[in-house]
Amino acid sequence: MSQRENQFQAVVIGASAGGIHALQQVLMPLPADFPLPIIVVQHLHPDAGAYLPQLLDNKCQLKVKQADEKEFVQAGWVYLAPPAYHLLIEEDHSLSLSLEAPVSYSRPSVDVLFESAIFAYGKRLIGIILTGANSDGALGIKKIKQAGGYVIVQAPETAEADAMPKAAIAAVAGNQAVDKILALDQIGQYLLQWVNRNFLGIRMK
Amino acid sequence: MQNLENQNIELQLLLQAIYLKYGYDFRQYAKASIKRRVLYHLEKHHLSNISQMQHRLLHDVAFFDSLLLDMSVNVTEMFRDPACYRVLRKEVLPALKDFPHIKIWHAGCATGEEVYSMAILLKEMGLYERTQIYATDINEKVLKQAKEGVFPISRLRQYTQNYQKAGGTESFSDYYHAQYEHVVMDRKLRKNILFSDHNLATDNVFGEMHLILCRNVLIYFDRGLQNRVLNLFDEALIKSGFLCLGSKESLNFSTVTEHFDVIAKTEKVYRKKNEEKT
Ligand SMILES: C[S@@+](CC[C@H](N)C(=O)[O-])C[C@H]1O[C@@H](n2cnc3c(N)ncnc32)[C@H](O)[C@@H]1O
């Protein structure tokens, strides 16, 4: 069997205030055969239940679900952290949940997801920060850059809450910078093109 | 970033060292979370790599104790996931009421909030006097707190709400008295509870149980260790005994799935089948 191999292996996304709308904008343009699994932390009320994955699943071509403990991630799927649990990716690409203390007041925490994703995927990771009113994810974005991954941030002026994208951009300012700062309505299309441009060719299995 | 491969080797060696020196076996815990907590501890103590940390913890017991605290997740609450307690009240305990003697095991009980919640439930159903509760954990510090049954008053509002959502029939304030910043649980609830040290990764079954609760513990284990523990529970339960897991946990990836019926899917309540194993 042969398989088209991509330079990237996964996409992680962090969002907070305004994220429900922003996630729809980003995910809706992606086709059902998008080649990478997408793992998302969206801050929600602890009692929010599975409303958001349901909503996104209805609107997107990709399949969207709440992450289950120890399931393996697959291309074609979007996984969302359950409210009130941290979501982590293991090195075997299965998902773990955890009730560890909130990190910068957040559980799930974007930083926790991103950090574990770096250990699982190294530089073959794309990190995206969307709208939000805190600075969760800034440290994670910085670490993804340090590990050689690719980083996209929503343009703050297009964000319902601009603190989170601003913090992410500031965290890597200086010698490095985020790879792309894009208006909300461009992120999905760009992601699709960028991933398609980075196929390494056919790998024989 | 430090070479990932080296870091993973160092982490494995660290867990091996902890096991050999102190007997705590974290080797089959879910790695991502363990690694996060080890690295957090590393930063806190300004150590430059995990090997340095290993050296330090072999020679410094106090250092190990502090690491152990950072490695354990003990958050809990009274009547956590109230819906689960409603299933216990409506379906599980009524099925046990004809036994002259009931044995319940809380595995990974942390500071005991869940155990006192169970004691209250049993009292309200008139089953407390015939029940023996075994509450176990690996962490002696939390077990000590559990025995004392003293909880911060700041959490009480939420506990009272949980109690009501869980279908409590009395007034929650009957079960504790307030003392400054704390509440002390009614001593009568303690009478039939035995708190003790038990490690799910290394210890064995210690009796036949009618009901086992192990909630929010398995999520910290890898699939192999989850399976070991679920087999342990399968062995400990009487036929038609009940098993209650945390709301994000399940029997899905284990070898005992077929031995159980699902009683409540969302609340993660299972019942062992009443037939010989094949
Ligand atoms: C998050 S608490 C769960 C408390 C309670 N069951 C609840 O759901 O609220 C997890 C507990 O599991 C305990 N634990 C971790 N590893 C264990 C092991 N190998 N054997 C027994 N208990 C363990 C920890 O010490 C901690 O107190």
Coordinates of C-alpha atoms and ligand atoms in Angstrom, one line a residue:
Chain A
M1 CA 0.0 0.0 0.0
S2 CA 1.2 3.5 -0.6
Q3 CA 0.3 6.6 1.2
R4 CA 0.8 10.3 0.5
E5 CA 2.9 11.5 3.3
N6 CA 2.7 15.0 4.6
Q7 CA 5.4 17.0 6.3
F8 CA 2.9 17.7 9.0
Q9 CA 1.1 15.1 11.2
A10 CA -1.4 17.1 13.2
V11 CA -3.0 20.5 13.7
V12 CA -3.7 21.9 17.2
I13 CA -6.0 24.8 17.8
G14 CA -6.6 27.0 20.9
A15 CA -9.6 29.3 21.3
S16 CA -11.4 31.1 24.1
A17 CA -14.0 33.9 24.1
G18 CA -15.5 34.2 20.7
G19 CA -14.1 30.8 19.7
I20 CA -17.4 29.1 19.0
H21 CA -17.9 31.3 16.0
A22 CA -14.3 31.4 15.0
L23 CA -13.9 27.6 15.0
Q24 CA -16.8 27.3 12.6
Q25 CA -15.1 29.8 10.3
V26 CA -11.8 27.9 10.4
L27 CA -13.2 24.4 10.1
M28 CA -16.0 24.8 7.6
P29 CA -13.7 25.2 4.5
L30 CA -11.8 22.0 5.3
P31 CA -12.8 19.0 3.2
A32 CA -13.7 15.6 4.6
D33 CA -10.4 14.2 3.4
F34 CA -8.2 16.8 5.1
P35 CA -5.1 14.7 5.7
L36 CA -4.3 15.7 9.3
P37 CA -6.2 15.1 12.6
I38 CA -7.2 18.4 14.3
I39 CA -7.2 18.6 18.1
V40 CA -8.9 21.6 19.7
V41 CA -9.0 23.3 23.1
Q42 CA -11.9 25.7 23.4
H43 CA -12.5 27.2 26.8
L44 CA -16.1 26.5 27.9
H45 CA -18.3 26.5 30.9
P46 CA -17.7 23.3 32.9
D47 CA -21.3 22.3 32.4
A48 CA -21.3 23.0 28.6
G49 CA -21.6 19.3 27.8
A50 CA -21.1 18.1 24.2
Y51 CA -23.0 20.9 22.6
L52 CA -20.0 22.4 20.7
P53 CA -18.8 19.2 19.0
Q54 CA -22.4 18.5 18.0
L55 CA -22.8 22.0 16.5
L56 CA -19.5 21.8 14.6
D57 CA -20.2 18.3 13.4
N58 CA -23.4 19.5 11.9
K59 CA -21.7 22.3 10.1
C60 CA -18.5 20.8 8.9
Q61 CA -17.5 18.3 6.3
L62 CA -14.9 16.9 8.8
K63 CA -16.3 14.7 11.5
V64 CA -16.2 16.4 14.9
K65 CA -16.4 14.7 18.3
Q66 CA -15.6 15.2 22.0
A67 CA -12.3 13.5 22.8
D68 CA -12.6 10.1 24.4
E69 CA -10.0 8.9 26.9
K70 CA -7.2 6.9 25.1
E71 CA -8.6 6.9 21.7
F72 CA -6.2 7.2 18.7
V73 CA -6.5 10.3 16.6
Q74 CA -7.2 9.9 12.9
A75 CA -7.2 12.1 9.8
G76 CA -10.7 13.3 8.9
W77 CA -11.6 14.0 12.5
V78 CA -11.7 17.0 14.8
Y79 CA -11.3 16.3 18.5
L80 CA -12.5 18.7 21.2
A81 CA -11.4 18.7 24.8
P82 CA -14.4 17.9 27.1
P83 CA -15.3 20.9 29.4
A84 CA -13.3 20.9 32.7
Y85 CA -10.7 18.3 31.6
H86 CA -7.2 18.9 30.2
L87 CA -6.6 17.2 26.9
L88 CA -3.2 15.7 26.1
I89 CA -1.8 13.8 23.2
E90 CA 0.4 10.7 24.0
E91 CA 3.4 9.8 21.9
D92 CA 1.5 6.9 20.4
H93 CA -1.0 9.6 19.2
S94 CA -3.8 8.5 21.6
L95 CA -5.6 11.1 23.7
S96 CA -5.5 11.4 27.5
L97 CA -7.7 13.4 29.7
S98 CA -6.7 14.8 33.1
L99 CA -8.1 16.6 36.0
E100 CA -4.8 18.3 37.0
A101 CA -5.2 21.8 38.4
P102 CA -6.1 24.5 36.0
V103 CA -3.2 26.1 34.2
S104 CA -3.4 29.9 34.1
Y105 CA -7.0 29.6 35.3
S106 CA -7.9 27.3 32.4
R107 CA -9.0 23.7 32.2
P108 CA -8.8 22.6 29.5
S109 CA -5.6 24.6 28.9
V110 CA -4.3 25.3 25.4
D111 CA -0.7 25.3 26.7
V112 CA -1.1 21.8 28.1
L113 CA -2.5 20.5 24.8
F114 CA 0.2 22.2 22.7
E115 CA 3.1 21.1 24.9
S116 CA 2.0 17.5 24.8
A117 CA 1.5 17.8 21.0
I118 CA 5.1 18.9 20.6
F119 CA 6.3 15.8 22.4
A120 CA 4.1 13.7 20.2
Y121 CA 4.8 15.4 16.8
G122 CA 7.9 17.5 17.2
K123 CA 8.3 19.9 14.3
R124 CA 5.6 18.1 12.3
L125 CA 2.9 20.1 14.0
I126 CA 0.8 23.1 13.1
G127 CA -0.4 25.3 16.0
I128 CA -3.2 27.9 15.6
I129 CA -4.4 30.5 18.1
L130 CA -7.8 32.1 17.6
T131 CA -9.8 34.7 19.6
G132 CA -9.7 34.8 23.4
A133 CA -9.6 37.1 26.4
N134 CA -6.6 35.7 28.2
S135 CA -3.1 34.5 27.3
D136 CA -3.5 30.8 27.4
G137 CA -1.6 29.2 24.4
A138 CA 1.1 31.9 24.2
L139 CA 3.7 29.7 25.9
G140 CA 2.5 26.7 23.8
I141 CA 2.9 28.7 20.5
K142 CA 6.4 29.7 21.6
K143 CA 7.4 26.1 22.2
I144 CA 5.9 24.9 18.9
K145 CA 8.1 27.5 17.2
Q146 CA 11.2 26.4 19.2
A147 CA 10.5 22.9 18.2
G148 CA 10.4 23.9 14.5
G149 CA 6.7 23.6 14.0
Y150 CA 4.4 26.0 12.0
V151 CA 2.4 28.6 13.7
I152 CA -0.7 30.6 12.6
V153 CA -2.4 33.3 14.7
Q154 CA -5.7 35.0 14.0
A155 CA -5.2 38.7 13.2
P156 CA -6.1 40.5 16.5
E157 CA -8.2 43.1 14.7
T158 CA -10.5 40.3 13.4
A159 CA -10.8 38.7 16.8
E160 CA -13.9 39.1 19.0
A161 CA -11.4 39.2 21.9
D162 CA -7.8 40.1 20.9
A163 CA -5.8 39.3 24.1
M164 CA -5.1 35.7 23.2
P165 CA -3.8 36.3 19.6
K166 CA -1.8 39.4 20.8
A167 CA -0.2 37.4 23.6
A168 CA 0.7 34.6 21.1
I169 CA 2.3 37.0 18.7
A170 CA 4.2 38.8 21.5
A171 CA 5.5 35.5 22.9
V172 CA 7.5 34.7 19.7
A173 CA 8.4 38.3 18.8
G174 CA 12.1 39.0 18.4
N175 CA 14.4 36.5 16.6
Q176 CA 11.5 34.3 15.7
A177 CA 8.0 35.3 14.7
V178 CA 4.7 33.5 14.0
D179 CA 4.6 32.2 10.5
K180 CA 1.3 33.7 9.5
I181 CA -1.1 36.3 11.0
L182 CA -4.4 36.0 9.1
A183 CA -7.9 37.4 9.2
L184 CA -10.4 35.0 10.6
D185 CA -12.0 34.3 7.2
Q186 CA -8.7 33.3 5.6
I187 CA -7.4 30.8 8.1
G188 CA -9.3 27.7 6.9
Q189 CA -8.4 28.2 3.2
Y190 CA -4.8 29.0 4.0
L191 CA -4.4 26.0 6.2
L192 CA -5.8 23.7 3.5
Q193 CA -3.4 25.2 0.9
W194 CA -0.4 25.1 3.2
V195 CA -1.0 21.5 4.1
N196 CA -1.5 20.5 0.5
R197 CA 1.7 22.2 -0.5
N198 CA 3.7 20.3 2.0
F199 CA 3.2 16.7 0.9
L200 CA 6.5 15.0 0.8
G201 CA 5.3 12.7 -1.9
I202 CA 4.2 9.1 -1.9
R203 CA 5.5 6.8 0.7
M204 CA 5.4 3.0 0.1
K205 CA 4.2 1.1 3.1
Chain B
M1 CA 14.5 22.2 23.2
Q2 CA 16.4 19.3 24.6
N3 CA 16.8 16.2 22.5
L4 CA 13.5 14.5 22.7
E5 CA 14.8 11.0 22.5
N6 CA 17.2 11.5 25.4
Q7 CA 14.5 13.1 27.4
N8 CA 12.3 10.1 27.0
I9 CA 15.1 7.7 28.0
E10 CA 15.8 9.8 31.1
L11 CA 12.1 9.8 32.0
Q12 CA 11.9 6.0 31.8
L13 CA 15.0 5.7 33.9
L14 CA 13.6 8.2 36.5
L15 CA 10.4 6.1 36.8
Q16 CA 12.5 3.0 37.1
A17 CA 14.6 4.6 39.8
I18 CA 11.5 5.7 41.8
Y19 CA 10.2 2.2 41.6
L20 CA 13.4 0.5 42.8
K21 CA 14.1 3.0 45.5
Y22 CA 10.7 3.9 46.9
G23 CA 8.3 1.2 45.5
Y24 CA 6.0 3.6 43.8
D25 CA 5.3 2.3 40.3
F26 CA 4.5 5.1 37.8
R27 CA 6.0 3.1 34.9
Q28 CA 2.6 2.5 33.3
Y29 CA 1.0 5.8 33.9
A30 CA -0.1 7.9 30.9
K31 CA 3.2 9.4 29.8
A32 CA 2.1 12.8 28.6
S33 CA 0.7 13.9 32.0
I34 CA 3.6 12.3 34.0
K35 CA 6.1 14.1 31.8
R36 CA 4.4 17.4 32.2
R37 CA 4.4 17.1 35.9
V38 CA 8.1 15.9 36.1
L39 CA 9.1 18.8 33.9
Y40 CA 7.1 21.2 36.0
H41 CA 9.0 20.0 39.1
L42 CA 12.3 20.3 37.2
E43 CA 11.7 23.9 36.5
K44 CA 10.5 24.6 40.0
H45 CA 13.7 23.3 41.4
H46 CA 16.0 24.9 38.7
L47 CA 17.4 21.5 37.6
S48 CA 18.7 21.4 34.1
N49 CA 17.6 17.8 33.1
I50 CA 15.8 14.7 34.4
S51 CA 19.1 12.9 35.1
Q52 CA 20.0 15.5 37.6
M53 CA 16.6 15.1 39.1
Q54 CA 17.1 11.3 39.4
H55 CA 20.4 11.8 41.2
R56 CA 18.8 14.2 43.6
L57 CA 15.8 12.0 44.4
L58 CA 17.8 8.9 45.1
H59 CA 19.8 10.7 47.7
D60 CA 17.2 13.0 49.2
V61 CA 13.9 11.6 50.5
A62 CA 12.4 15.0 51.2
F63 CA 13.0 15.9 47.5
F64 CA 11.2 12.7 46.5
D65 CA 8.3 13.5 48.7
S66 CA 7.8 16.8 47.1
L67 CA 8.0 15.3 43.7
L68 CA 5.4 12.7 44.7
L69 CA 3.1 15.6 45.6
D70 CA 3.6 17.2 42.2
M71 CA 3.0 13.8 40.5
S72 CA -0.3 13.1 42.1
V73 CA -3.6 14.5 41.2
N74 CA -5.9 14.4 44.2
V75 CA -8.7 16.8 43.3
T76 CA -12.1 15.5 44.3
E77 CA -15.4 16.8 45.7
M78 CA -18.5 15.6 47.5
F79 CA -21.2 14.1 45.3
R80 CA -19.0 14.8 42.2
D81 CA -21.1 14.1 39.1
P82 CA -24.4 14.1 41.0
A83 CA -26.1 12.0 38.2
C84 CA -23.9 9.1 39.1
Y85 CA -25.1 9.2 42.7
R86 CA -28.7 9.2 41.4
V87 CA -28.0 6.0 39.6
L88 CA -26.4 4.5 42.8
R89 CA -29.5 5.6 44.7
K90 CA -32.1 4.3 42.3
E91 CA -30.5 1.3 40.7
V92 CA -27.4 0.0 42.4
L93 CA -28.1 0.2 46.2
P94 CA -31.7 -1.2 45.9
A95 CA -30.2 -4.2 44.2
L96 CA -27.9 -4.8 47.1
K97 CA -30.5 -4.3 49.9
D98 CA -31.2 -7.9 50.5
F99 CA -27.6 -8.9 51.3
P100 CA -27.1 -9.2 55.0
H101 CA -23.7 -7.7 54.7
I102 CA -22.6 -5.3 52.0
K103 CA -19.0 -4.5 51.0
I104 CA -18.0 -1.5 49.0
W105 CA -14.6 -0.5 47.8
H106 CA -13.5 3.0 46.8
A107 CA -10.3 2.6 45.0
G108 CA -8.3 5.9 44.7
C109 CA -10.4 7.7 47.2
A110 CA -8.1 10.7 47.5
T111 CA -9.1 12.9 50.5
G112 CA -12.3 11.0 51.0
E113 CA -15.1 13.3 49.9
E114 CA -16.5 10.6 47.7
V115 CA -16.4 8.1 50.5
Y116 CA -18.3 10.4 52.9
S117 CA -20.8 11.0 50.1
M118 CA -21.4 7.3 49.9
A119 CA -21.8 7.0 53.7
I120 CA -24.5 9.6 53.6
L121 CA -26.3 7.9 50.7
L122 CA -26.2 4.6 52.6
K123 CA -27.5 6.2 55.8
E124 CA -30.4 7.7 53.9
M125 CA -31.3 4.4 52.4
G126 CA -31.1 2.6 55.7
L127 CA -28.1 0.4 54.6
Y128 CA -25.3 2.0 56.5
E129 CA -25.3 -0.3 59.5
R130 CA -24.8 -3.4 57.3
T131 CA -22.1 -2.0 55.1
Q132 CA -18.4 -2.1 55.3
I133 CA -16.6 0.5 53.2
Y134 CA -13.0 0.0 52.2
A135 CA -11.4 3.2 51.0
T136 CA -7.9 3.0 49.5
D137 CA -5.3 5.2 47.9
I138 CA -1.5 5.1 47.4
N139 CA -1.0 8.5 48.8
E140 CA -0.7 8.4 52.6
K141 CA -1.0 12.1 52.9
V142 CA -4.5 12.2 51.4
L143 CA -5.5 9.1 53.3
K144 CA -4.7 10.9 56.6
Q145 CA -6.9 13.8 55.6
A146 CA -9.6 11.4 54.5
K147 CA -9.6 9.8 58.0
E148 CA -9.9 13.2 59.6
G149 CA -12.9 14.1 57.5
V150 CA -12.2 17.8 57.7
F151 CA -13.0 19.8 54.6
P152 CA -12.6 23.5 53.7
I153 CA -15.8 25.4 54.4
S154 CA -15.3 27.3 51.1
R155 CA -16.4 24.2 49.1
L156 CA -19.6 23.8 51.0
R157 CA -21.9 25.7 48.8
Q158 CA -21.0 23.5 45.9
Y159 CA -21.2 20.3 47.9
T160 CA -24.7 21.3 49.1
Q161 CA -25.8 21.9 45.6
N162 CA -24.3 18.6 44.5
Y163 CA -26.0 16.8 47.3
Q164 CA -29.4 18.2 46.3
K165 CA -28.8 17.3 42.6
A166 CA -27.8 13.9 43.7
G167 CA -31.2 13.3 45.2
G168 CA -30.4 13.9 48.8
T169 CA -33.5 13.5 51.0
E170 CA -32.4 15.3 54.2
S171 CA -30.7 18.6 54.9
F172 CA -27.0 18.4 54.1
S173 CA -26.1 20.5 57.1
D174 CA -27.1 17.6 59.3
Y175 CA -24.0 15.7 58.3
Y176 CA -21.3 18.1 59.5
H177 CA -20.5 20.8 61.9
A178 CA -18.7 24.0 61.1
Q179 CA -15.4 24.9 62.8
Y180 CA -13.9 28.2 61.8
E181 CA -12.7 27.7 58.2
H182 CA -13.6 24.0 58.1
V183 CA -16.4 21.6 58.4
V184 CA -16.0 18.3 60.3
M185 CA -18.0 15.4 59.0
D186 CA -20.2 13.7 61.4
R187 CA -18.2 11.0 63.3
K188 CA -21.1 8.5 62.8
L189 CA -20.3 8.5 59.1
R190 CA -16.8 7.2 59.8
K191 CA -17.7 4.2 61.9
N192 CA -17.9 1.6 59.0
I193 CA -15.2 3.1 56.9
L194 CA -11.7 1.5 56.8
F195 CA -9.1 3.8 55.1
S196 CA -6.0 2.0 54.0
D197 CA -3.0 2.1 51.7
H198 CA -3.4 0.1 48.5
N199 CA -1.6 0.4 45.2
L200 CA -3.7 -0.5 42.1
A201 CA -0.5 -0.9 40.0
T202 CA 1.2 -3.5 42.3
D203 CA -1.2 -4.9 45.0
N204 CA -3.9 -7.5 44.7
V205 CA -7.5 -8.1 45.6
F206 CA -8.3 -8.2 49.3
G207 CA -11.9 -9.4 49.5
E208 CA -15.2 -10.0 47.7
M209 CA -17.0 -6.8 46.9
H210 CA -20.6 -6.0 46.0
L211 CA -19.7 -2.6 44.6
I212 CA -16.5 -1.0 43.5
L213 CA -16.1 2.7 42.7
C214 CA -12.9 3.8 41.0
R215 CA -13.5 7.2 39.6
N216 CA -11.0 9.5 37.8
V217 CA -8.1 7.2 38.6
L218 CA -7.8 5.2 35.4
I219 CA -7.4 8.3 33.2
Y220 CA -3.9 8.6 34.6
F221 CA -2.9 5.1 33.6
D222 CA -1.9 3.8 30.2
R223 CA -4.0 1.1 28.5
G224 CA -2.0 -1.8 29.9
L225 CA -2.4 -0.7 33.5
Q226 CA -6.0 0.2 33.0
N227 CA -6.6 -3.3 31.9
R228 CA -4.7 -4.8 34.8
V229 CA -6.8 -2.8 37.2
L230 CA -10.1 -3.6 35.5
N231 CA -9.2 -7.3 35.7
L232 CA -8.5 -6.8 39.4
F233 CA -12.0 -5.4 39.8
D234 CA -13.5 -8.2 37.8
E235 CA -11.9 -10.6 40.1
A236 CA -12.9 -8.8 43.3
L237 CA -16.6 -8.4 42.4
I238 CA -19.2 -11.0 43.3
K239 CA -21.4 -12.2 40.4
S240 CA -23.9 -9.4 39.7
G241 CA -21.7 -6.9 41.6
F242 CA -21.5 -3.3 40.4
L243 CA -18.6 -1.2 39.1
C244 CA -18.7 2.6 38.9
L245 CA -16.0 4.5 36.9
G246 CA -15.4 8.2 36.3
S247 CA -17.5 10.0 33.8
K248 CA -14.8 9.9 31.1
E249 CA -13.6 6.4 31.8
S250 CA -15.0 3.1 30.4
L251 CA -14.4 -0.6 30.0
N252 CA -13.9 -0.1 26.2
F253 CA -10.3 -1.0 25.8
S254 CA -10.1 -3.8 28.3
T255 CA -10.3 -7.6 28.2
V256 CA -13.2 -7.7 30.7
T257 CA -15.7 -5.7 28.6
E258 CA -17.7 -8.8 27.9
H259 CA -18.0 -9.7 31.5
F260 CA -20.1 -6.7 32.3
D261 CA -23.5 -5.3 31.4
V262 CA -23.9 -1.5 31.0
I263 CA -26.3 -0.2 33.6
A264 CA -25.9 3.5 32.9
K265 CA -23.9 4.6 29.9
T266 CA -23.2 8.2 30.7
E267 CA -22.8 7.7 34.4
K268 CA -20.4 4.8 33.7
V269 CA -22.1 2.2 35.9
Y270 CA -21.6 -1.5 35.0
R271 CA -22.8 -4.7 36.4
K272 CA -20.8 -8.0 36.4
K273 CA -22.7 -10.7 34.6
N274 CA -24.2 -13.5 36.6
E275 CA -22.5 -16.3 34.7
E276 CA -19.3 -18.3 34.8
K277 CA -16.5 -16.9 32.9
T278 CA -15.8 -18.8 29.7
Ligands
LIG1 C1 -8.3 12.5 40.9 S1 -8.3 11.5 42.4 C2 -9.9 10.8 42.3 C3 -10.6 10.9 43.6 C4 -12.1 10.4 43.6 N1 -12.2 9.0 43.3 C5 -12.9 11.3 42.7 O1 -13.3 10.8 41.6 O2 -13.3 12.4 43.1 C6 -7.2 10.2 41.9 C7 -6.6 9.4 43.1 O3 -6.0 8.2 42.6 C8 -4.9 7.9 43.4 N2 -4.0 7.0 42.8 C9 -3.1 7.2 41.7 N3 -2.5 6.1 41.4 C10 -3.0 5.1 42.2 C11 -2.6 3.8 42.4 N4 -1.7 3.2 41.6 N5 -3.3 3.0 43.3 C12 -4.3 3.6 44.1 N6 -4.6 4.9 44.0 C13 -3.9 5.7 43.1 C14 -4.3 9.3 43.6 O4 -3.4 9.3 44.8 C15 -5.5 10.2 43.8 O5 -5.8 10.4 45.2

